[in-house]
PDB file of C-alpha atoms in Angstrom:
ATOM      1  CA  MET A   1    -111.958  90.967   3.942  1.00 41.00           C
ATOM      2  CA  VAL A   2    -111.411  87.687   2.036  1.00 38.00           C
ATOM      3  CA  ASP A   3    -114.290  86.112   0.166  1.00 41.00           C
ATOM      4  CA  ALA A   4    -114.993  82.351   0.255  1.00 42.00           C
ATOM      5  CA  SER A   5    -113.476  81.552  -3.145  1.00 42.00           C
ATOM      6  CA  SER A   6    -110.176  83.319  -2.462  1.00 39.00           C
ATOM      7  CA  SER A   7    -110.020  81.772   1.014  1.00 37.00           C
ATOM      8  CA  ARG A   8    -110.333  78.306  -0.541  1.00 37.00           C
ATOM      9  CA  ASP A   9    -107.612  79.119  -3.067  1.00 39.00           C
ATOM     10  CA  LEU A  10    -105.286  80.343  -0.363  1.00 36.00           C
ATOM     11  CA  ALA A  11    -105.870  77.253   1.773  1.00 38.00           C
ATOM     12  CA  LEU A  12    -105.216  74.978  -1.182  1.00 38.00           C
ATOM     13  CA  THR A  13    -101.968  76.718  -2.105  1.00 42.00           C
ATOM     14  CA  GLY A  14    -100.787  76.644   1.484  1.00 44.00           C
ATOM     15  CA  ASP A  15    -100.208  80.380   1.795  1.00 43.00           C
ATOM     16  CA  THR A  16    -102.670  81.285   4.552  1.00 44.00           C
ATOM     17  CA  TYR A  17    -106.075  80.445   5.924  1.00 45.00           C
ATOM     18  CA  SER A  18    -108.769  83.095   6.122  1.00 50.00           C
ATOM     19  CA  SER A  19    -108.004  83.244   9.831  1.00 54.00           C
ATOM     20  CA  GLY A  20    -104.501  84.422   9.015  1.00 56.00           C
ATOM     21  CA  GLU A  21    -102.746  81.223  10.186  1.00 63.00           C
ATOM     22  CA  GLU A  22    -100.049  79.775   7.966  1.00 66.00           C
ATOM     23  CA  LEU A  23    -100.540  76.314   6.579  1.00 58.00           C
ATOM     24  CA  ARG A  24     -97.367  74.350   7.174  1.00 56.00           C
ATOM     25  CA  VAL A  25     -97.243  70.754   6.045  1.00 49.00           C
ATOM     26  CA  GLU A  26     -94.085  68.981   7.096  1.00 51.00           C
ATOM     27  CA  PRO A  27     -93.374  65.264   6.863  1.00 57.00           C
ATOM     28  CA  THR A  28     -92.689  63.737  10.230  1.00 82.00           C
ATOM     29  CA  ILE A  29     -89.299  62.201  10.736  1.00 84.00           C
ATOM     30  CA  ALA A  30     -90.990  58.988  11.897  1.00 82.00           C
ATOM     31  CA  LEU A  31     -92.755  58.652   8.561  1.00 85.00           C
ATOM     32  CA  GLU A  32     -89.550  59.334   6.668  1.00 90.00           C
ATOM     33  CA  TRP A  33     -87.721  56.766   8.792  1.00 91.00           C
ATOM     34  CA  SER A  34     -90.391  54.108   8.246  1.00 89.00           C
ATOM     35  CA  GLN A  35     -89.948  54.623   4.496  1.00 90.00           C
ATOM     36  CA  ALA A  36     -86.162  54.378   4.869  1.00 92.00           C
ATOM     37  CA  ILE A  37     -86.377  50.954   6.554  1.00 91.00           C
ATOM     38  CA  GLU A  38     -89.155  49.547   4.327  1.00 87.00           C
ATOM     39  CA  GLN A  39     -87.839  46.308   2.780  1.00 78.00           C
ATOM     40  CA  TRP A  40     -89.684  45.726  -0.477  1.00 73.00           C
ATOM     41  CA  GLY A  41     -90.076  42.072  -1.472  1.00 68.00           C
ATOM     42  CA  SER A  42     -87.993  40.709   1.401  1.00 74.00           C
ATOM     43  CA  GLU A  43     -90.740  38.338   2.568  1.00 79.00           C
ATOM     44  CA  ARG A  44     -89.393  35.668   0.173  1.00 85.00           C
ATOM     45  CA  ALA A  45     -85.730  36.135   1.079  1.00 90.00           C
ATOM     46  CA  LYS A  46     -83.780  33.020   2.005  1.00 91.00           C
ATOM     47  CA  SER A  47     -80.852  34.919   3.521  1.00 93.00           C
ATOM     48  CA  PRO A  48     -80.107  38.337   5.020  1.00 93.00           C
ATOM     49  CA  ALA A  49     -78.376  39.384   1.777  1.00 93.00           C
ATOM     50  CA  GLU A  50     -81.588  38.767  -0.173  1.00 92.00           C
ATOM     51  CA  ALA A  51     -83.554  40.814   2.396  1.00 90.00           C
ATOM     52  CA  ARG A  52     -81.410  43.931   2.017  1.00 91.00           C
ATOM     53  CA  GLY A  53     -83.710  45.989  -0.160  1.00 88.00           C
ATOM     54  CA  ALA A  54     -84.375  49.043   1.988  1.00 91.00           C
ATOM     55  CA  TRP A  55     -83.023  52.536   1.413  1.00 93.00           C
ATOM     56  CA  LEU A  56     -80.778  52.180   4.466  1.00 94.00           C
ATOM     57  CA  HIS A  57     -79.034  49.191   2.830  1.00 93.00           C
ATOM     58  CA  ARG A  58     -78.227  51.072  -0.401  1.00 93.00           C
ATOM     59  CA  ALA A  59     -77.868  54.770   0.423  1.00 96.00           C
ATOM     60  CA  PRO A  60     -74.458  56.223   1.291  1.00 98.00           C
ATOM     61  CA  GLU A  61     -73.521  54.937   4.734  1.00 98.00           C
ATOM     62  CA  GLN A  62     -72.820  58.343   6.278  1.00 97.00           C
ATOM     63  CA  GLN A  63     -76.182  59.641   5.046  1.00 97.00           C
ATOM     64  CA  VAL A  64     -77.938  56.634   6.613  1.00 97.00           C
ATOM     65  CA  LEU A  65     -76.089  57.092   9.897  1.00 97.00           C
ATOM     66  CA  ASN A  66     -76.791  60.842  10.035  1.00 96.00           C
ATOM     67  CA  PHE A  67     -80.479  60.311   9.319  1.00 95.00           C
ATOM     68  CA  TYR A  68     -80.706  57.590  11.982  1.00 95.00           C
ATOM     69  CA  LEU A  69     -78.991  59.787  14.582  1.00 96.00           C
ATOM     70  CA  SER A  70     -81.326  62.689  13.777  1.00 93.00           C
ATOM     71  CA  ALA A  71     -84.441  60.528  13.882  1.00 93.00           C
ATOM     72  CA  ARG A  72     -83.326  58.876  17.118  1.00 93.00           C
ATOM     73  CA  GLU A  73     -83.323  62.267  18.832  1.00 90.00           C
ATOM     74  CA  PHE A  74     -87.115  62.276  18.448  1.00 87.00           C
ATOM     75  CA  ASP A  75     -87.619  58.571  19.215  1.00 88.00           C
ATOM     76  CA  PRO A  76     -84.850  56.779  21.155  1.00 89.00           C
ATOM     77  CA  HIS A  77     -86.603  53.435  20.498  1.00 89.00           C
ATOM     78  CA  LEU A  78     -86.677  53.918  16.742  1.00 90.00           C
ATOM     79  CA  PRO A  79     -86.733  50.576  14.879  1.00 92.00           C
ATOM     80  CA  ALA A  80     -83.366  49.921  13.260  1.00 94.00           C
ATOM     81  CA  PRO A  81     -81.233  46.944  12.316  1.00 95.00           C
ATOM     82  CA  TRP A  82     -78.706  45.710  14.841  1.00 96.00           C
ATOM     83  CA  TRP A  83     -75.735  46.808  12.685  1.00 97.00           C
ATOM     84  CA  LEU A  84     -76.970  50.417  12.484  1.00 97.00           C
ATOM     85  CA  ARG A  85     -77.340  50.578  16.260  1.00 96.00           C
ATOM     86  CA  ALA A  86     -73.816  49.146  16.630  1.00 97.00           C
ATOM     87  CA  LEU A  87     -72.468  51.575  14.030  1.00 98.00           C
ATOM     88  CA  ALA A  88     -74.092  54.531  15.807  1.00 97.00           C
ATOM     89  CA  ALA A  89     -72.520  53.392  19.091  1.00 97.00           C
ATOM     90  CA  GLY A  90     -69.082  53.071  17.455  1.00 97.00           C
ATOM     91  CA  ASP A  91     -68.988  49.316  18.074  1.00 97.00           C
ATOM     92  CA  ILE A  92     -68.501  48.352  14.415  1.00 97.00           C
ATOM     93  CA  ARG A  93     -66.567  50.202  11.736  1.00 97.00           C
ATOM     94  CA  SER A  94     -69.042  50.028   8.883  1.00 98.00           C
ATOM     95  CA  ARG A  95     -72.332  48.752   7.548  1.00 97.00           C
ATOM     96  CA  THR A  96     -70.278  46.342   5.433  1.00 97.00           C
ATOM     97  CA  ASP A  97     -68.857  44.806   8.626  1.00 97.00           C
ATOM     98  CA  GLY A  98     -72.421  44.223   9.846  1.00 97.00           C
ATOM     99  CA  PHE A  99     -73.412  42.665   6.521  1.00 97.00           C
ATOM    100  CA  SER A 100     -70.342  40.430   6.749  1.00 97.00           C
ATOM    101  CA  VAL A 101     -71.450  39.080  10.145  1.00 97.00           C
ATOM    102  CA  GLU A 102     -74.962  38.400   8.778  1.00 97.00           C
ATOM    103  CA  ASP A 103     -73.556  36.679   5.692  1.00 97.00           C
ATOM    104  CA  ARG A 104     -71.134  34.497   7.650  1.00 97.00           C
ATOM    105  CA  VAL A 105     -73.943  33.355   9.972  1.00 98.00           C
ATOM    106  CA  ALA A 106     -76.076  32.629   6.891  1.00 97.00           C
ATOM    107  CA  LYS A 107     -73.290  30.611   5.288  1.00 97.00           C
ATOM    108  CA  MET A 108     -72.919  28.524   8.450  1.00 97.00           C
ATOM    109  CA  LEU A 109     -76.617  27.907   9.122  1.00 97.00           C
ATOM    110  CA  ALA A 110     -77.849  27.504   5.528  1.00 95.00           C
ATOM    111  CA  THR A 111     -75.912  24.251   5.207  1.00 93.00           C
ATOM    112  CA  ARG A 112     -76.949  22.964   8.620  1.00 95.00           C
ATOM    113  CA  PRO A 113     -80.128  20.822   8.613  1.00 97.00           C
ATOM    114  CA  GLY A 114     -83.090  22.279  10.475  1.00 97.00           C
ATOM    115  CA  TRP A 115     -82.177  25.979  10.342  1.00 98.00           C
ATOM    116  CA  VAL A 116     -84.515  28.308   8.428  1.00 96.00           C
ATOM    117  CA  PHE A 117     -84.061  32.008   7.730  1.00 96.00           C
ATOM    118  CA  VAL A 118     -87.097  34.108   8.679  1.00 94.00           C
ATOM    119  CA  PRO A 119     -87.013  37.441   6.809  1.00 91.00           C
ATOM    120  CA  TRP A 120     -90.087  39.058   8.384  1.00 80.00           C
ATOM    121  CA  ALA A 121     -88.506  40.198  11.612  1.00 74.00           C
ATOM    122  CA  ALA A 122     -89.453  43.245  13.628  1.00 73.00           C
ATOM    123  CA  GLU A 123     -89.660  46.483  11.664  1.00 75.00           C
ATOM    124  CA  GLY A 124     -86.220  47.556  10.545  1.00 76.00           C
ATOM    125  CA  ASP A 125     -84.571  44.287  11.531  1.00 82.00           C
ATOM    126  CA  SER A 126     -82.521  41.999   9.308  1.00 80.00           C
ATOM    127  CA  GLY A 127     -84.380  38.754   9.932  1.00 90.00           C
ATOM    128  CA  PHE A 128     -83.491  35.852  12.186  1.00 95.00           C
ATOM    129  CA  TRP A 129     -82.904  32.090  12.100  1.00 97.00           C
ATOM    130  CA  GLU A 130     -85.111  29.380  13.612  1.00 97.00           C
ATOM    131  CA  TYR A 131     -84.089  25.819  14.418  1.00 98.00           C
ATOM    132  CA  MET A 132     -87.291  24.016  13.443  1.00 97.00           C
ATOM    133  CA  PRO A 133     -86.609  20.595  15.077  1.00 97.00           C
ATOM    134  CA  SER A 134     -86.618  22.292  18.507  1.00 96.00           C
ATOM    135  CA  GLU A 135     -90.401  22.706  18.235  1.00 94.00           C
ATOM    136  CA  ARG A 136     -90.797  18.958  18.747  1.00 93.00           C
ATOM    137  CA  ALA A 137     -89.688  19.344  22.364  1.00 92.00           C
ATOM    138  CA  LEU A 138     -92.623  21.662  23.112  1.00 93.00           C
ATOM    139  CA  THR A 139     -95.835  20.167  24.493  1.00 90.00           C
ATOM    140  CA  VAL A 140     -97.945  23.054  23.129  1.00 92.00           C
ATOM    141  CA  PRO A 141     -97.504  25.249  20.035  1.00 93.00           C
ATOM    142  CA  GLY A 142     -94.737  27.765  20.517  1.00 95.00           C
ATOM    143  CA  VAL A 143     -91.613  29.302  19.079  1.00 96.00           C
ATOM    144  CA  PRO A 144     -88.580  27.235  18.032  1.00 97.00           C
ATOM    145  CA  THR A 145     -85.036  27.989  19.151  1.00 98.00           C
ATOM    146  CA  THR A 146     -84.167  31.307  17.538  1.00 97.00           C
ATOM    147  CA  LEU A 147     -80.847  32.922  16.648  1.00 97.00           C
ATOM    148  CA  THR A 148     -80.924  36.708  16.314  1.00 96.00           C
ATOM    149  CA  LEU A 149     -78.337  39.336  15.612  1.00 96.00           C
ATOM    150  CA  THR A 150     -77.973  42.011  18.263  1.00 96.00           C
ATOM    151  CA  HIS A 151     -76.137  45.220  19.038  1.00 96.00           C
ATOM    152  CA  ARG A 152     -76.277  44.533  22.808  1.00 95.00           C
ATOM    153  CA  HIS A 153     -72.847  42.841  22.983  1.00 97.00           C
ATOM    154  CA  GLY A 154     -69.758  42.363  20.829  1.00 96.00           C
ATOM    155  CA  GLY A 155     -70.548  38.752  19.918  1.00 97.00           C
ATOM    156  CA  TRP A 156     -73.507  40.118  17.904  1.00 98.00           C
ATOM    157  CA  LEU A 157     -75.534  36.908  18.370  1.00 98.00           C
ATOM    158  CA  ASP A 158     -78.223  35.801  20.809  1.00 97.00           C
ATOM    159  CA  VAL A 159     -80.025  32.483  21.066  1.00 98.00           C
ATOM    160  CA  ILE A 160     -83.516  32.250  22.511  1.00 97.00           C
ATOM    161  CA  PRO A 161     -84.471  28.671  23.463  1.00 97.00           C
ATOM    162  CA  ALA A 162     -87.698  27.137  22.188  1.00 97.00           C
ATOM    163  CA  HIS A 163     -90.616  28.312  24.282  1.00 97.00           C
ATOM    164  CA  ALA A 164     -94.356  28.691  24.546  1.00 95.00           C
ATOM    165  CA  GLY A 165     -95.603  31.939  26.049  1.00 91.00           C
ATOM    166  CA  SER A 166     -93.277  34.743  27.072  1.00 93.00           C
ATOM    167  CA  PRO A 167     -89.802  34.497  25.576  1.00 93.00           C
ATOM    168  CA  PRO A 168     -86.961  33.673  27.948  1.00 95.00           C
ATOM    169  CA  SER A 169     -83.894  35.861  28.288  1.00 96.00           C
ATOM    170  CA  PRO A 170     -81.539  35.578  25.316  1.00 97.00           C
ATOM    171  CA  ILE A 171     -78.349  33.569  25.679  1.00 97.00           C
ATOM    172  CA  PRO A 172     -75.401  35.638  24.388  1.00 98.00           C
ATOM    173  CA  VAL A 173     -73.163  33.911  21.834  1.00 98.00           C
ATOM    174  CA  GLN A 174     -69.661  35.354  21.733  1.00 97.00           C
ATOM    175  CA  GLY A 175     -69.238  35.500  17.978  1.00 96.00           C
ATOM    176  CA  LEU A 176     -69.048  33.111  15.068  1.00 96.00           C
ATOM    177  CA  ALA A 177     -66.319  30.893  16.543  1.00 97.00           C
ATOM    178  CA  ASP A 178     -68.437  30.413  19.688  1.00 98.00           C
ATOM    179  CA  LEU A 179     -71.494  29.673  17.542  1.00 98.00           C
ATOM    180  CA  ARG A 180     -69.584  27.116  15.458  1.00 97.00           C
ATOM    181  CA  ALA A 181     -68.105  25.422  18.546  1.00 97.00           C
ATOM    182  CA  ASN A 182     -71.421  25.263  20.427  1.00 97.00           C
ATOM    183  CA  LEU A 183     -73.994  24.876  17.664  1.00 97.00           C
ATOM    184  CA  ALA A 184     -74.885  21.265  18.537  1.00 96.00           C
ATOM    185  CA  ARG A 185     -75.381  22.259  22.190  1.00 97.00           C
ATOM    186  CA  LEU A 186     -77.543  25.243  21.215  1.00 97.00           C
ATOM    187  CA  GLU A 187     -79.643  23.028  18.951  1.00 97.00           C
ATOM    188  CA  SER A 188     -80.311  20.674  21.857  1.00 96.00           C
ATOM    189  CA  LEU A 189     -81.290  23.321  24.429  1.00 96.00           C
ATOM    190  CA  PRO A 190     -84.364  22.235  26.395  1.00 95.00           C
ATOM    191  CA  PRO A 191     -87.444  24.424  26.028  1.00 95.00           C
ATOM    192  CA  ALA A 192     -87.633  27.323  28.437  1.00 90.00           C
TER     193      ALA A 192
END
């Protein structure tokens, strides 16, 4: 028989409870993943490069990929940046290639009047760009034309026209050359 004081000691050390059950404390993979994607101080970033402060941006690439693949087994909808999803699918060669796409988009849009980088994207995401003048075409408050990076197709870019209410379907952009050639047209899209 175990007295109350030794039972408390055992429960605190994690050996056993007085009922004989083992105390097992294990971190959940979801909690570990949320820590891995946490971007400290990125809310003031003016470009994707300045927003890359999470563990998954700095840790060895293979370690990041392995952890993502393991965590995704438990949650297929795990938040992750577009480049990690593309890397896991074999659609890009490296995290550096993903960063290069983000940086080239940033270089193009940072010099273009009206475009603003928004670093506080969905959890795990790299941020997005908004074309602020497009809000003027809305008759009620809404969301300006938005350019996001995506893993859904090989152009890596989607544009969502200015809208109020539910967002419209994204318009795929077939890469940086397509963005450069059609930027004026995308900036003048009517609200959806």
